[in-house]
PDB file of C-alpha atoms and ligand atoms in Angstrom:
ATOM      1  CA  UNK A 221     -25.105   3.118 -23.274  1.00  0.00           C
ATOM      2  CA  UNK A 222     -28.669   2.694 -23.938  1.00  0.00           C
ATOM      3  CA  UNK A 223     -29.972  -0.687 -25.058  1.00  0.00           C
ATOM      4  CA  UNK A 224     -26.375  -2.332 -23.711  1.00  0.00           C
ATOM      5  CA  UNK A 225     -27.319  -5.467 -21.391  1.00  0.00           C
ATOM      6  CA  UNK A 226     -24.171  -4.846 -19.283  1.00  0.00           C
ATOM      7  CA  UNK A 227     -24.700  -1.103 -18.671  1.00  0.00           C
ATOM      8  CA  UNK A 228     -28.135  -1.912 -17.362  1.00  0.00           C
ATOM      9  CA  UNK A 229     -26.768  -4.393 -14.991  1.00  0.00           C
ATOM     10  CA  UNK A 230     -24.084  -1.932 -14.006  1.00  0.00           C
ATOM     11  CA  UNK A 231     -26.746   0.642 -13.335  1.00  0.00           C
ATOM     12  CA  UNK A 232     -28.854  -1.916 -11.224  1.00  0.00           C
ATOM     13  CA  UNK A 233     -31.677  -1.713 -13.753  1.00  0.00           C
ATOM     14  CA  UNK A 234     -31.109  -5.578 -14.140  1.00  0.00           C
ATOM     15  CA  UNK A 235     -30.454  -7.620 -11.053  1.00  0.00           C
ATOM     16  CA  UNK A 236     -27.045  -9.307 -10.630  1.00  0.00           C
ATOM     17  CA  UNK A 237     -25.278 -11.465  -8.253  1.00  0.00           C
ATOM     18  CA  UNK A 238     -22.430  -8.683  -7.408  1.00  0.00           C
ATOM     19  CA  UNK A 239     -18.937  -9.901  -6.517  1.00  0.00           C
ATOM     20  CA  UNK A 240     -16.745  -6.727  -6.572  1.00  0.00           C
ATOM     21  CA  UNK A 241     -17.077  -2.912  -7.279  1.00  0.00           C
ATOM     22  CA  UNK A 242     -14.804   0.056  -7.252  1.00  0.00           C
ATOM     23  CA  UNK A 243     -14.756   3.639  -9.000  1.00  0.00           C
ATOM     24  CA  UNK A 244     -14.087   1.856 -12.276  1.00  0.00           C
ATOM     25  CA  UNK A 245     -15.260  -1.570 -12.440  1.00  0.00           C
ATOM     26  CA  UNK A 246     -18.299  -3.884 -11.652  1.00  0.00           C
ATOM     27  CA  UNK A 247     -18.060  -7.613 -11.287  1.00  0.00           C
ATOM     28  CA  UNK A 248     -20.889  -9.922 -11.106  1.00  0.00           C
ATOM     29  CA  UNK A 249     -21.254 -14.031 -11.361  1.00  0.00           C
ATOM     30  CA  UNK A 250     -21.901 -15.139 -15.057  1.00  0.00           C
ATOM     31  CA  UNK A 251     -25.669 -16.150 -15.703  1.00  0.00           C
ATOM     32  CA  UNK A 252     -24.148 -19.482 -17.255  1.00  0.00           C
ATOM     33  CA  UNK A 253     -21.153 -20.597 -15.171  1.00  0.00           C
ATOM     34  CA  UNK A 254     -18.580 -22.907 -16.977  1.00  0.00           C
ATOM     35  CA  UNK A 255     -16.678 -23.401 -13.591  1.00  0.00           C
ATOM     36  CA  UNK A 256     -17.220 -23.015  -9.737  1.00  0.00           C
ATOM     37  CA  UNK A 257     -16.062 -19.594 -10.041  1.00  0.00           C
ATOM     38  CA  UNK A 258     -17.321 -17.640 -13.020  1.00  0.00           C
ATOM     39  CA  UNK A 259     -17.263 -13.943 -12.887  1.00  0.00           C
ATOM     40  CA  UNK A 260     -17.579 -11.106 -15.562  1.00  0.00           C
ATOM     41  CA  UNK A 261     -15.418  -8.036 -14.958  1.00  0.00           C
ATOM     42  CA  UNK A 262     -16.767  -5.183 -16.696  1.00  0.00           C
ATOM     43  CA  UNK A 263     -15.643  -1.320 -16.642  1.00  0.00           C
ATOM     44  CA  UNK A 264     -18.228   1.066 -15.945  1.00  0.00           C
ATOM     45  CA  UNK A 265     -17.610   3.007 -19.124  1.00  0.00           C
ATOM     46  CA  UNK A 266     -18.902   1.653 -22.132  1.00  0.00           C
ATOM     47  CA  UNK A 267     -16.675   0.074 -24.473  1.00  0.00           C
ATOM     48  CA  UNK A 268     -17.583  -2.724 -27.103  1.00  0.00           C
ATOM     49  CA  UNK A 269     -14.296  -5.111 -26.835  1.00  0.00           C
ATOM     50  CA  UNK A 270     -10.700  -4.908 -26.760  1.00  0.00           C
ATOM     51  CA  UNK A 271     -10.693  -4.132 -30.281  1.00  0.00           C
ATOM     52  CA  UNK A 272     -12.267  -0.763 -29.277  1.00  0.00           C
ATOM     53  CA  UNK A 273     -10.088   0.636 -26.203  1.00  0.00           C
ATOM     54  CA  UNK A 274      -8.462   3.429 -27.958  1.00  0.00           C
ATOM     55  CA  UNK A 275     -10.587   5.706 -25.998  1.00  0.00           C
ATOM     56  CA  UNK A 276     -10.317   3.836 -22.451  1.00  0.00           C
ATOM     57  CA  UNK A 277      -7.795   5.328 -20.210  1.00  0.00           C
ATOM     58  CA  UNK A 278      -4.934   2.984 -18.797  1.00  0.00           C
ATOM     59  CA  UNK A 279      -6.199   3.571 -15.275  1.00  0.00           C
ATOM     60  CA  UNK A 280      -9.819   1.977 -16.077  1.00  0.00           C
ATOM     61  CA  UNK A 281      -8.326  -1.111 -17.913  1.00  0.00           C
ATOM     62  CA  UNK A 282      -5.433  -1.765 -15.048  1.00  0.00           C
ATOM     63  CA  UNK A 283      -8.525  -1.566 -12.814  1.00  0.00           C
ATOM     64  CA  UNK A 284     -10.343  -4.436 -14.714  1.00  0.00           C
ATOM     65  CA  UNK A 285      -7.100  -6.547 -14.464  1.00  0.00           C
ATOM     66  CA  UNK A 286      -6.565  -5.449 -10.765  1.00  0.00           C
ATOM     67  CA  UNK A 287     -10.016  -6.584 -10.180  1.00  0.00           C
ATOM     68  CA  UNK A 288      -9.397  -9.909 -11.968  1.00  0.00           C
ATOM     69  CA  UNK A 289      -6.810 -10.604  -9.285  1.00  0.00           C
ATOM     70  CA  UNK A 290      -8.645  -9.408  -6.331  1.00  0.00           C
ATOM     71  CA  UNK A 291     -11.779 -11.657  -7.170  1.00  0.00           C
ATOM     72  CA  UNK A 292      -9.548 -14.513  -7.580  1.00  0.00           C
ATOM     73  CA  UNK A 293      -8.243 -13.834  -4.011  1.00  0.00           C
ATOM     74  CA  UNK A 294     -11.455 -13.029  -2.842  1.00  0.00           C
ATOM     75  CA  UNK A 295     -13.153 -16.434  -4.180  1.00  0.00           C
ATOM     76  CA  UNK A 296     -10.167 -18.225  -2.673  1.00  0.00           C
ATOM     77  CA  UNK A 297      -8.928 -19.528  -6.242  1.00  0.00           C
ATOM     78  CA  UNK A 298      -5.590 -20.668  -4.447  1.00  0.00           C
ATOM     79  CA  UNK A 299      -4.926 -23.205  -7.246  1.00  0.00           C
ATOM     80  CA  UNK A 300      -5.117 -20.874 -10.237  1.00  0.00           C
ATOM     81  CA  UNK A 301      -7.624 -19.350 -12.432  1.00  0.00           C
ATOM     82  CA  UNK A 302      -8.259 -18.238 -16.073  1.00  0.00           C
ATOM     83  CA  UNK A 303      -8.999 -14.542 -17.242  1.00  0.00           C
ATOM     84  CA  UNK A 304     -10.585 -14.645 -20.849  1.00  0.00           C
ATOM     85  CA  UNK A 305     -11.984 -11.850 -23.055  1.00  0.00           C
ATOM     86  CA  UNK A 306     -13.882 -12.755 -26.028  1.00  0.00           C
ATOM     87  CA  UNK A 307     -13.584 -10.213 -28.892  1.00  0.00           C
ATOM     88  CA  UNK A 308     -15.650 -10.263 -31.853  1.00  0.00           C
ATOM     89  CA  UNK A 309     -17.504 -12.864 -33.927  1.00  0.00           C
ATOM     90  CA  UNK A 310     -14.567 -15.418 -34.234  1.00  0.00           C
ATOM     91  CA  UNK A 311     -14.365 -15.499 -30.510  1.00  0.00           C
ATOM     92  CA  UNK A 312     -18.144 -16.047 -30.058  1.00  0.00           C
ATOM     93  CA  UNK A 313     -18.539 -12.526 -28.214  1.00  0.00           C
ATOM     94  CA  UNK A 314     -22.263 -12.239 -27.386  1.00  0.00           C
ATOM     95  CA  UNK A 315     -22.547  -9.086 -25.364  1.00  0.00           C
ATOM     96  CA  UNK A 316     -20.908  -6.304 -26.942  1.00  0.00           C
ATOM     97  CA  UNK A 317     -19.451  -4.432 -23.763  1.00  0.00           C
ATOM     98  CA  UNK A 318     -15.979  -5.371 -22.705  1.00  0.00           C
ATOM     99  CA  UNK A 319     -15.843  -7.936 -20.226  1.00  0.00           C
ATOM    100  CA  UNK A 320     -13.242 -10.579 -18.582  1.00  0.00           C
ATOM    101  CA  UNK A 321     -14.295 -13.834 -17.512  1.00  0.00           C
ATOM    102  CA  UNK A 322     -12.399 -15.070 -14.411  1.00  0.00           C
ATOM    103  CA  UNK A 323     -12.988 -18.833 -14.469  1.00  0.00           C
ATOM    104  CA  UNK A 324     -11.448 -20.933 -11.211  1.00  0.00           C
ATOM    105  CA  UNK A 325     -12.426 -23.576  -8.587  1.00  0.00           C
ATOM    106  CA  UNK A 326     -11.859 -26.532 -10.628  1.00  0.00           C
ATOM    107  CA  UNK A 327      -8.971 -28.038 -12.798  1.00  0.00           C
ATOM    108  CA  UNK A 328      -9.541 -26.152 -16.241  1.00  0.00           C
ATOM    109  CA  UNK A 329      -9.423 -27.763 -19.503  1.00  0.00           C
ATOM    110  CA  UNK A 330      -6.008 -27.213 -21.602  1.00  0.00           C
ATOM    111  CA  UNK A 331      -8.231 -26.454 -24.696  1.00  0.00           C
ATOM    112  CA  UNK A 332      -8.395 -22.573 -25.369  1.00  0.00           C
ATOM    113  CA  UNK A 333      -9.745 -22.703 -28.826  1.00  0.00           C
TER     114      UNK A 333
HETATM  115  P1  DGP B 628     -19.099 -13.724 -23.979  1.00  0.00           P
HETATM  116  O1  DGP B 628     -19.831 -14.770 -24.669  1.00  0.00           O
HETATM  117  O2  DGP B 628     -17.745 -13.423 -23.912  1.00  0.00           O
HETATM  118  O3  DGP B 628     -19.989 -12.262 -24.707  1.00  0.00           O
HETATM  119  O4  DGP B 628     -20.089 -13.567 -22.603  1.00  0.00           O
HETATM  120  C1  DGP B 628     -21.013 -13.062 -22.152  1.00  0.00           C
HETATM  121  C2  DGP B 628     -21.324 -13.763 -21.168  1.00  0.00           C
HETATM  122  O5  DGP B 628     -22.430 -12.979 -20.298  1.00  0.00           O
HETATM  123  C3  DGP B 628     -21.980 -15.192 -21.230  1.00  0.00           C
HETATM  124  O6  DGP B 628     -20.951 -16.023 -20.406  1.00  0.00           O
HETATM  125  C4  DGP B 628     -23.460 -15.212 -20.180  1.00  0.00           C
HETATM  126  C5  DGP B 628     -23.330 -14.078 -19.842  1.00  0.00           C
HETATM  127  N1  DGP B 628     -24.541 -13.017 -19.594  1.00  0.00           N
HETATM  128  C6  DGP B 628     -25.394 -13.000 -20.648  1.00  0.00           C
HETATM  129  N2  DGP B 628     -26.469 -12.083 -20.190  1.00  0.00           N
HETATM  130  C7  DGP B 628     -26.464 -11.948 -18.749  1.00  0.00           C
HETATM  131  C8  DGP B 628     -27.136 -11.707 -17.774  1.00  0.00           C
HETATM  132  O7  DGP B 628     -28.495 -11.141 -17.905  1.00  0.00           O
HETATM  133  N3  DGP B 628     -26.703 -11.744 -16.182  1.00  0.00           N
HETATM  134  C9  DGP B 628     -25.586 -12.307 -16.214  1.00  0.00           C
HETATM  135  N4  DGP B 628     -25.191 -12.320 -14.969  1.00  0.00           N
HETATM  136  N5  DGP B 628     -24.583 -12.855 -17.259  1.00  0.00           N
HETATM  137  C10 DGP B 628     -25.186 -12.762 -18.387  1.00  0.00           C
END
């Protein structure tokens, strides 16, 4: 989608540190990491957030979650990891393209909210 930051990253128009890619998913390191591993997993098809997934196939959604697990293994997150997706203003979503944060590599805090 024109003017979408993550669509431009997927298209290679904006550089990123790629961690994983398959036919449905692109994943890259967050520019502002909150943990030693902080990767963003995004579907290649544009959708704004989890509130808008009606038009997204189950295949694509499953691919995103499978990618999160694959990345955790690839990154050696043997102690565990967290997957989060901010959706809408109350969750402070700042980029309007569905993405899953994969965080790990340290003991994460219990605070989720
Ligand atoms: P959220 O706040 O959940 O919408 O997360 C958006 C994330 O995107 C935030 O953690 C910072 C990251 N981000 C924003 N712009 C860029 C960028 O140009 N490159 C990369 N790698 N990450 C970005």
